[in-house]
C-alpha positions as a LaTeX table, in Angstrom:
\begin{tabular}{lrrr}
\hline
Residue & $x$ (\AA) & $y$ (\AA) & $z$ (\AA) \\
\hline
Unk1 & 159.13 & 91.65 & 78.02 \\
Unk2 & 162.23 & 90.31 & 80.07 \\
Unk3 & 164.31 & 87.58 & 78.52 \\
Unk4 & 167.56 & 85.76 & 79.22 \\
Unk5 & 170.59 & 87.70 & 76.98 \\
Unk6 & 173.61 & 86.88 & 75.87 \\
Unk7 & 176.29 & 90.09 & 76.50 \\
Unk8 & 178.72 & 88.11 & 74.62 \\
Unk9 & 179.99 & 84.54 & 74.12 \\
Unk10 & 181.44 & 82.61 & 77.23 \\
Unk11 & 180.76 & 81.47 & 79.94 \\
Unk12 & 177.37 & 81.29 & 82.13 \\
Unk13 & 177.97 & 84.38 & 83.62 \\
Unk14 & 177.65 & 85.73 & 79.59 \\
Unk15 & 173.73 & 85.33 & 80.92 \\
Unk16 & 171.91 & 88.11 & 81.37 \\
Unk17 & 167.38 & 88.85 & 82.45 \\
Unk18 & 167.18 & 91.60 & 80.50 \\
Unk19 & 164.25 & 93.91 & 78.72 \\
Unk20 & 163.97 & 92.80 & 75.28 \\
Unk21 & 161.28 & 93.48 & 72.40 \\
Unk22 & 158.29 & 91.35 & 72.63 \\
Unk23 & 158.07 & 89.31 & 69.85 \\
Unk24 & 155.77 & 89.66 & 66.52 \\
Unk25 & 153.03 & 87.10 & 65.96 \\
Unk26 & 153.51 & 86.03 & 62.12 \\
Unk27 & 150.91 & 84.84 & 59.80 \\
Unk28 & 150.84 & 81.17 & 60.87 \\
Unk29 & 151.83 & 81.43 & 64.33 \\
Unk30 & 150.62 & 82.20 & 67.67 \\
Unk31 & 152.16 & 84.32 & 70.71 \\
Unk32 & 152.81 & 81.96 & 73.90 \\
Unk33 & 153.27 & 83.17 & 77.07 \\
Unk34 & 155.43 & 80.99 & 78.73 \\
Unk35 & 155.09 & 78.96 & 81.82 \\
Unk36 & 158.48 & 76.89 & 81.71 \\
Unk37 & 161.38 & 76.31 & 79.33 \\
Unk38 & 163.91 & 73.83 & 79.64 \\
Unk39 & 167.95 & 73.81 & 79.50 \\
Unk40 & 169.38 & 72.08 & 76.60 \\
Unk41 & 172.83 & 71.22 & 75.68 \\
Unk42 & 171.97 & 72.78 & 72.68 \\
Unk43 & 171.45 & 76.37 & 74.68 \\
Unk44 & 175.20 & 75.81 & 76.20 \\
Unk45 & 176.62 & 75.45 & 72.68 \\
Unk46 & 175.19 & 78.65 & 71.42 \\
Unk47 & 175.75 & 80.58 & 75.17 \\
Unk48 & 179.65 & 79.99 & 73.87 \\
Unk49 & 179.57 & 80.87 & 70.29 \\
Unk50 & 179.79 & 77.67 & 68.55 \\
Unk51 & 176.03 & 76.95 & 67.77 \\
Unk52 & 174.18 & 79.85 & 66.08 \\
Unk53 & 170.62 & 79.84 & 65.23 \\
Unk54 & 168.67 & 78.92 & 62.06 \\
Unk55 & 167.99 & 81.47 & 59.63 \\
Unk56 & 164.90 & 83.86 & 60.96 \\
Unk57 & 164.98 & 82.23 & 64.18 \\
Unk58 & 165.02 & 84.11 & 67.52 \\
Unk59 & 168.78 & 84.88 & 69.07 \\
Unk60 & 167.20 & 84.01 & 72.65 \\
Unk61 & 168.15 & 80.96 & 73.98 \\
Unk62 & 165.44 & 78.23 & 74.33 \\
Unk63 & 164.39 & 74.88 & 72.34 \\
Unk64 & 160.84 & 74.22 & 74.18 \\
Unk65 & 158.27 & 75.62 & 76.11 \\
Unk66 & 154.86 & 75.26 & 78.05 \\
Unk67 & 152.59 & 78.23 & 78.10 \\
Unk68 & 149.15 & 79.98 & 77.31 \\
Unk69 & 148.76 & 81.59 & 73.97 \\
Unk70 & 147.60 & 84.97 & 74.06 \\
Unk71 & 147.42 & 85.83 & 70.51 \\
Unk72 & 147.13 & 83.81 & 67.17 \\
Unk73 & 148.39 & 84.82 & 64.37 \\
Unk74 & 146.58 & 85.15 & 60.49 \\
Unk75 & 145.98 & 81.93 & 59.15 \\
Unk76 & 146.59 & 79.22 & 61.77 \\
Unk77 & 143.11 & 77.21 & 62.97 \\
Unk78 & 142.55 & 74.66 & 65.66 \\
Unk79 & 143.95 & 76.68 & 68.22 \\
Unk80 & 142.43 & 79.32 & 70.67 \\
Unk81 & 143.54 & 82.31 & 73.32 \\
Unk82 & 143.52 & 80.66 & 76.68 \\
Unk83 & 144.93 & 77.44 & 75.60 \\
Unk84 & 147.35 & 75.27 & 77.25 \\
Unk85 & 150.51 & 73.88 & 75.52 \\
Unk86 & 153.91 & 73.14 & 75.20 \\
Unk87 & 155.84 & 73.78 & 72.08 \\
Unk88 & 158.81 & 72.54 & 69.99 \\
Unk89 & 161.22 & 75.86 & 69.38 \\
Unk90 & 163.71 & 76.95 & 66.95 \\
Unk91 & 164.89 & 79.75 & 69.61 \\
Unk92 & 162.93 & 82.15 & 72.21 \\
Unk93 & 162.36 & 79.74 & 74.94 \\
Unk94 & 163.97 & 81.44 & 77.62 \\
Unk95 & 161.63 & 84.54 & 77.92 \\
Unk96 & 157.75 & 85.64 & 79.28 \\
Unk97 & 156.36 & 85.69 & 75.80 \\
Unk98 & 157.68 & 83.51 & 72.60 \\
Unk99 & 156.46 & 83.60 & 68.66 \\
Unk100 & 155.90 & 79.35 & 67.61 \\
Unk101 & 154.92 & 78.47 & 64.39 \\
Unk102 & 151.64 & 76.59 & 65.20 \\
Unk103 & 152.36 & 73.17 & 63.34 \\
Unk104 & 155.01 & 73.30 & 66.52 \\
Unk105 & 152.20 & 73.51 & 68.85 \\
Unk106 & 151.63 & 70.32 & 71.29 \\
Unk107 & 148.57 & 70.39 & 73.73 \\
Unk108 & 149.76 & 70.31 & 77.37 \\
Unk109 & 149.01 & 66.61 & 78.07 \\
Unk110 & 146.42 & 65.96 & 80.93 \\
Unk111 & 147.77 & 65.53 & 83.94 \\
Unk112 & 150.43 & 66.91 & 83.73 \\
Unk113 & 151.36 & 70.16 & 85.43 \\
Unk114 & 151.61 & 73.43 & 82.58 \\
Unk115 & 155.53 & 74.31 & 84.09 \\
Unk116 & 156.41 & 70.55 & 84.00 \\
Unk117 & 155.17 & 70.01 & 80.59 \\
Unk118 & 158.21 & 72.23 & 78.90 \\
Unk119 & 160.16 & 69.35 & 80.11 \\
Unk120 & 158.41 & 67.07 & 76.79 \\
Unk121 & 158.35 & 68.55 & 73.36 \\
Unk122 & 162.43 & 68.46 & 72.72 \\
Unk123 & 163.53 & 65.32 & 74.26 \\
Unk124 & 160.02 & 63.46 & 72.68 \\
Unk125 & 160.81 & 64.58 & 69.39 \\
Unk126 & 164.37 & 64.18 & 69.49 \\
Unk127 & 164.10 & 60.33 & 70.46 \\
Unk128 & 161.08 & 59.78 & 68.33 \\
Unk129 & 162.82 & 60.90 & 65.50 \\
Unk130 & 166.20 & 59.06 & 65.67 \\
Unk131 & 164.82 & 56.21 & 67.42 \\
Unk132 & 161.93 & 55.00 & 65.60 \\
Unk133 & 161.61 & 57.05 & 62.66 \\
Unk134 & 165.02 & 57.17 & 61.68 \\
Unk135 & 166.83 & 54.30 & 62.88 \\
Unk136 & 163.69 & 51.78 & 63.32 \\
Unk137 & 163.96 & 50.59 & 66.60 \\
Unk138 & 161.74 & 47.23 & 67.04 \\
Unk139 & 160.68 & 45.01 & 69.94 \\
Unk140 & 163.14 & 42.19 & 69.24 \\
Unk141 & 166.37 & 44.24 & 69.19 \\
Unk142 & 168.37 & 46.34 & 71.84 \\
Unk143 & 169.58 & 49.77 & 72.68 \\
Unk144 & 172.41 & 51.59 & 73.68 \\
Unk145 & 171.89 & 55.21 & 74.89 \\
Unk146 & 174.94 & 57.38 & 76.38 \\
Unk147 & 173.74 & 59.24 & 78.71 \\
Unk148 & 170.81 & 57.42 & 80.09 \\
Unk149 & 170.59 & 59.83 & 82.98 \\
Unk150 & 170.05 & 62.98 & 80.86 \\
Unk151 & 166.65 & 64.24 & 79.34 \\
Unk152 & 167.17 & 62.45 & 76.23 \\
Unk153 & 168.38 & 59.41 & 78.05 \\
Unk154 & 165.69 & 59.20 & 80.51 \\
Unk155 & 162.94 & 59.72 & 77.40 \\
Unk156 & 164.85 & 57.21 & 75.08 \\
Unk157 & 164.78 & 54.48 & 77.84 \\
Unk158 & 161.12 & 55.05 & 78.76 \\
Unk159 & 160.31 & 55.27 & 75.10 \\
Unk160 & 162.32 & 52.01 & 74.23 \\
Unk161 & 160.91 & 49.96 & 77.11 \\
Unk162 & 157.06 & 50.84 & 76.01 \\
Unk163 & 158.49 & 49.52 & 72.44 \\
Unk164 & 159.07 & 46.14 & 74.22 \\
Unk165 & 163.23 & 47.05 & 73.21 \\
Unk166 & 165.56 & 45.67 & 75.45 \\
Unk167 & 167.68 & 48.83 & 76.82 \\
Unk168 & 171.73 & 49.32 & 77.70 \\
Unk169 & 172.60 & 52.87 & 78.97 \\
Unk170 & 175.67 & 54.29 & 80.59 \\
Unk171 & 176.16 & 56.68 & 82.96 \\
Unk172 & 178.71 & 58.17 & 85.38 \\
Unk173 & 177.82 & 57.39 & 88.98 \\
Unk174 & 175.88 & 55.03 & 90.67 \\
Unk175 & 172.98 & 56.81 & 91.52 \\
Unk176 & 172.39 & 57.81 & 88.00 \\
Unk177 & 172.67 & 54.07 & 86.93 \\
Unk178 & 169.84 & 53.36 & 89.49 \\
Unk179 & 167.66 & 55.59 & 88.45 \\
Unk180 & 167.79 & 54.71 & 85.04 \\
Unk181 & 166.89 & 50.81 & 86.15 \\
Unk182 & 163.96 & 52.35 & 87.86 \\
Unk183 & 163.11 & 53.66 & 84.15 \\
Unk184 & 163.61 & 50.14 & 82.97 \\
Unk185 & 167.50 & 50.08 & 81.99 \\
Unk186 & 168.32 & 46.64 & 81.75 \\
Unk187 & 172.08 & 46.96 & 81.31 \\
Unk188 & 173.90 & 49.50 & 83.43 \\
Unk189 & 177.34 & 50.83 & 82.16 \\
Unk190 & 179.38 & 53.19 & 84.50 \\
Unk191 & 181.46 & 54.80 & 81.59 \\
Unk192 & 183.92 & 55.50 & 84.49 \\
Unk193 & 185.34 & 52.28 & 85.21 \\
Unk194 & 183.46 & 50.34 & 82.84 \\
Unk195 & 184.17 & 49.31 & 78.94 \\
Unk196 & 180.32 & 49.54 & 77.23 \\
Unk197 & 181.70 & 47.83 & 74.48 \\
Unk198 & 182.29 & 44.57 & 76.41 \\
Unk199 & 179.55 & 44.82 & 78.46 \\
Unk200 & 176.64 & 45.34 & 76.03 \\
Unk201 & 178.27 & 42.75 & 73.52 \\
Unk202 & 178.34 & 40.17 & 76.82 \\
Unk203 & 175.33 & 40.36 & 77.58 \\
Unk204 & 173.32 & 41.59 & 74.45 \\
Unk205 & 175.38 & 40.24 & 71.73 \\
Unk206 & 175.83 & 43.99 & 70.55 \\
Unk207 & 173.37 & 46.85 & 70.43 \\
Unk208 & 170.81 & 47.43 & 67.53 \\
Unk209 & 170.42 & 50.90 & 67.73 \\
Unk210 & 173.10 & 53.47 & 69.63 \\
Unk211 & 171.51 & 57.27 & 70.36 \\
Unk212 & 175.03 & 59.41 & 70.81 \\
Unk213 & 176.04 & 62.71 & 72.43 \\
Unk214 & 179.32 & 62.42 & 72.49 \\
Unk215 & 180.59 & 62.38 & 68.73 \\
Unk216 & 184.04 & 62.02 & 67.66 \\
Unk217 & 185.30 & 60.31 & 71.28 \\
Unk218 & 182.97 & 57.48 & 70.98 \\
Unk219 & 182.73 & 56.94 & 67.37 \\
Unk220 & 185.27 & 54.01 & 67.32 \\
Unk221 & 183.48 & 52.11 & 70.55 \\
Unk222 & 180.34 & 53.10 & 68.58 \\
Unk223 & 180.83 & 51.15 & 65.61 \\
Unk224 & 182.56 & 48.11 & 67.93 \\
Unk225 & 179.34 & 47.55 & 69.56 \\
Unk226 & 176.65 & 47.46 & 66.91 \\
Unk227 & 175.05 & 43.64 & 66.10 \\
Unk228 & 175.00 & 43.06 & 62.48 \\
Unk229 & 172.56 & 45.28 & 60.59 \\
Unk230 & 173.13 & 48.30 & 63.81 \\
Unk231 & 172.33 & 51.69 & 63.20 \\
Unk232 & 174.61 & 54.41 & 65.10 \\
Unk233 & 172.74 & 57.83 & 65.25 \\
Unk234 & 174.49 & 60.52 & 66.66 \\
Unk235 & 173.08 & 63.49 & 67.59 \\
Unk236 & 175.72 & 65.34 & 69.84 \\
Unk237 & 179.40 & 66.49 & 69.67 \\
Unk238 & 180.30 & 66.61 & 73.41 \\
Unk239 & 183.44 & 64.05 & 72.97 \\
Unk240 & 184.53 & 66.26 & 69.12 \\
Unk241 & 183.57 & 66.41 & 66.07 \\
Unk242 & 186.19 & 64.86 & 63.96 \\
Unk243 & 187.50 & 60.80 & 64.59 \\
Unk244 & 188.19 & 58.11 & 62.02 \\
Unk245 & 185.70 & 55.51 & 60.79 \\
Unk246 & 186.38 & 51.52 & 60.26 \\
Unk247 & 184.68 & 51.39 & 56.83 \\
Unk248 & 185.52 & 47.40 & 56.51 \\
Unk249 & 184.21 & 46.84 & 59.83 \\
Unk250 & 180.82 & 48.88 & 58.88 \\
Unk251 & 180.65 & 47.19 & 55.93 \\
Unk252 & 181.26 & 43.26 & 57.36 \\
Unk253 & 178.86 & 44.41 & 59.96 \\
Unk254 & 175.69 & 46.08 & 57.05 \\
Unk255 & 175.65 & 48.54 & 59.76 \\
Unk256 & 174.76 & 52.18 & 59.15 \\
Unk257 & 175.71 & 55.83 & 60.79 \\
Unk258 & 173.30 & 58.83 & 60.73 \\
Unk259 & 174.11 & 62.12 & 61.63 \\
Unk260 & 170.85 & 64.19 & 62.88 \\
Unk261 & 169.69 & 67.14 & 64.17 \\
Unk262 & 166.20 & 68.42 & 64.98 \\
Unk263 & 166.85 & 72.33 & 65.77 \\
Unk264 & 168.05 & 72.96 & 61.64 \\
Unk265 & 164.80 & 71.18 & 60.28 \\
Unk266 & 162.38 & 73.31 & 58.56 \\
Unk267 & 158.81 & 73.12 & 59.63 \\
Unk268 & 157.13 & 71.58 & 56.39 \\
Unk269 & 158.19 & 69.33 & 54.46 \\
Unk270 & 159.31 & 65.38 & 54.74 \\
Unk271 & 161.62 & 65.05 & 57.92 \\
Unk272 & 160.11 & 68.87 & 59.56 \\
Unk273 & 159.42 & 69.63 & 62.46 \\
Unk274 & 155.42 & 69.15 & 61.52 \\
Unk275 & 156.01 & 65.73 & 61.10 \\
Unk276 & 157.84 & 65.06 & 63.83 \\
Unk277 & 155.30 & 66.99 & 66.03 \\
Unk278 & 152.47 & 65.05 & 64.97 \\
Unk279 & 153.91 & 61.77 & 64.99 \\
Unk280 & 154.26 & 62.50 & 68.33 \\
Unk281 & 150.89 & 63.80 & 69.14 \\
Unk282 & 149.55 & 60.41 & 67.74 \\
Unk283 & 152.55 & 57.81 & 69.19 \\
Unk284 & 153.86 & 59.52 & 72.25 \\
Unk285 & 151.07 & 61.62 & 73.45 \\
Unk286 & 148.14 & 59.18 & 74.66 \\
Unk287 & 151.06 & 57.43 & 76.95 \\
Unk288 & 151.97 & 60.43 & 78.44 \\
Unk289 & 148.59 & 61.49 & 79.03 \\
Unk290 & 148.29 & 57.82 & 81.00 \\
Unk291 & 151.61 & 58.20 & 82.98 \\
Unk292 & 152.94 & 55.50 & 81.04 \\
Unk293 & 155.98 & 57.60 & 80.08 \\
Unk294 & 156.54 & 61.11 & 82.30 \\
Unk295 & 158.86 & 63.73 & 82.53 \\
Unk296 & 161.39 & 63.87 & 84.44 \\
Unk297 & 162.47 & 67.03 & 86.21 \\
Unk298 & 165.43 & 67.28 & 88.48 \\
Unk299 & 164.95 & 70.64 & 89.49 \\
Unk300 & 163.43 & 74.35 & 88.72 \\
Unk301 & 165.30 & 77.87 & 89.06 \\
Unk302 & 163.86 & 81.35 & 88.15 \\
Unk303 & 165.00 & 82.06 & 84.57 \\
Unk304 & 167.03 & 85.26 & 86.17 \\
Unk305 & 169.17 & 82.42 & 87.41 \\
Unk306 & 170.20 & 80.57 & 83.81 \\
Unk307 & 173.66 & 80.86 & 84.78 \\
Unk308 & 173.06 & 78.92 & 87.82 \\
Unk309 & 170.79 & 76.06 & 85.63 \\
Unk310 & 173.43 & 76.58 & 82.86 \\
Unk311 & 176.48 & 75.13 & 85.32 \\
Unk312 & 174.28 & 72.34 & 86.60 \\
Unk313 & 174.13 & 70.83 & 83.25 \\
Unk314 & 177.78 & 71.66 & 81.74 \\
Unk315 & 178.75 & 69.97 & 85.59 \\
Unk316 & 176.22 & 66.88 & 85.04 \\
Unk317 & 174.84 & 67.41 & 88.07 \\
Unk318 & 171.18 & 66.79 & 87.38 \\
Unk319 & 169.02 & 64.09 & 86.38 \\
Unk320 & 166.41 & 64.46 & 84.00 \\
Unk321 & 165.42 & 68.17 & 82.83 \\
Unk322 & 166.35 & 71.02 & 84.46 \\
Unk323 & 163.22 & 74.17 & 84.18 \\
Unk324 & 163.79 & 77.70 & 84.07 \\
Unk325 & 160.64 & 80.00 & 84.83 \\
Unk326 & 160.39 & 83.48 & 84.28 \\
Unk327 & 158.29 & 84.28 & 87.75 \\
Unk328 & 160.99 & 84.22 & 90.87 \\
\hline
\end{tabular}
């Protein structure tokens, strides 16, 4: 099969549609060949060196995928050849054919176009997790997401508004700010000339919940803004990975800070990636399947051109998700 290699770490032109092995359907899992991935920050990380996959997981790049399977491995049940799906990925997204551990496995969602559904299973599970089952969110309380403009941000808002949450999100120009008060953003932050801190506390007395990319940069700001009883979850390192941490002011405040990530997780287990993946299925799923919540796609490129996709996102040039596809 062709997939997208990496000749060594650096920078997107390290990207390379290559002939690889096709991969080896394990007891438990079924073959998928894929219809659409979807660029990650994650993917940019590992592109440089600096974010290496989980034990046993493919070195492709690639955290989701939609597809057909084409061949099911010993053991697995409920599934068929010739079904339609998207799937949550440890690695091996960014290829024609990809190995997924069934429990991984999400139906493709009526009405929703097979390439456009690799734009769901990362994003939904990553705000699912930290939003509601990690940091609680409820209908009475408010929150902050950096980034609103991003995949994440554009699920977390859509997510957040069905919840009945109130939502603040920043963002970086003006047209991104719109278009997440289309989504239902009720206070819009541009980060660039803009202090969130002052603005969310103004008008929301503080934020209940704050989803964060950026790490170390924001940590400070982070802690500033929660309301009594906040919970900060960050679940990026663009702005570092190492600041310091007001421990009085957490404290005076009951507030909490999680770290998380959702690529490390086993698949079993309390907190895997079956969990997550189900909870989904059940909470997320049926919403979808009404248009209630949708994916957003800001564009799709031809998986021989990751390099391209790759400089879109490091540049924050795109809205949404962008697709890679491994037909030109």
């Amino acid at each position: 099969m062709r997939a997208v290699t990496i000749s060594e770490p650096g920078g997107p032109d390290a990207l390379t549609w290559a002939e690889v092995p096709d991969p080896a359907c394990g007891p438990g899992e079924v073959i998928v060949d894929v219809a659409a991935t979807a660029v990650n920050r994650a993917d940019i990380l590992q592109r440089q060196g600096f974010y290496p996959p989980p034990p046993g997981a493919s070195e492709i790049l690639g955290l989701e995928c939609s597809g057909i399977i084409s061949e099911i491995g010993e053991g697995v049940t409920g599934w068929s050849i010739g079904d339609e799906v998207c799937a949550l990925l440890s690695g091996g997204g960014y290829a024609e054919r990809v190995a997924v551990p069934a429990p991984q496995l999400l139906p493709k969602p009526a009405g929703v176009e097979l390439a456009t559904a690799a734009a769901l299973p990362e994003v939904v599970c990553t705000v699912w997790l930290n939003v509601f089952m990690l940091a609680e969110l409820r209908s009475t309380e408010t929150l902050l997401v950096h980034g609103g403009s991003s995949g994440i941000g554009t699920m977390a808002i859509q997510l957040a508004k069905r919840a009945g949450a109130q939502v603040a999100t920043t963002a970086g120009t003006q047209a991104k700010l719109d278009f997440c008060r289309e989504l239902g953003a009720d206070v819009l932050v541009n980060y660039r000339d803009e202090d969130f801190v002052e603005r969310v506390n103004a008008e929301r007395g503080g934020a209940d919940v704050v989803l964060d990319n950026m790490g170390a940069k924001y940590l400070a700001r982070n802690v500033d803004v929660l309301a009594t009883g906040g919970r900060l979850v960050v679940i990026g390192m663009q702005g570092g990975t190492k600041a310091e941490l007001d421990l009085g002011k957490l404290m005076r405040k009951r507030a909490s800070v999680h770290g998380s990530t959702l690529r490390a997780r086993g698949v079993s287990g309390r907190g895997g990636k079956a969990e997550i993946v189900a909870a989904v299925l059940h909470d997320v799923w049926p919403d979808i399947e009404r248009g209630v919540v949708r994916p957003i796609v800001d564009r799709r490129l031809p998986m021989s051109r990751a390099a391209e996709a790759h400089r879109v996102v490091e540049a924050s040039e795109h809205i949404g998700k962008v697709l890679l596809l491994p037909a030109d």
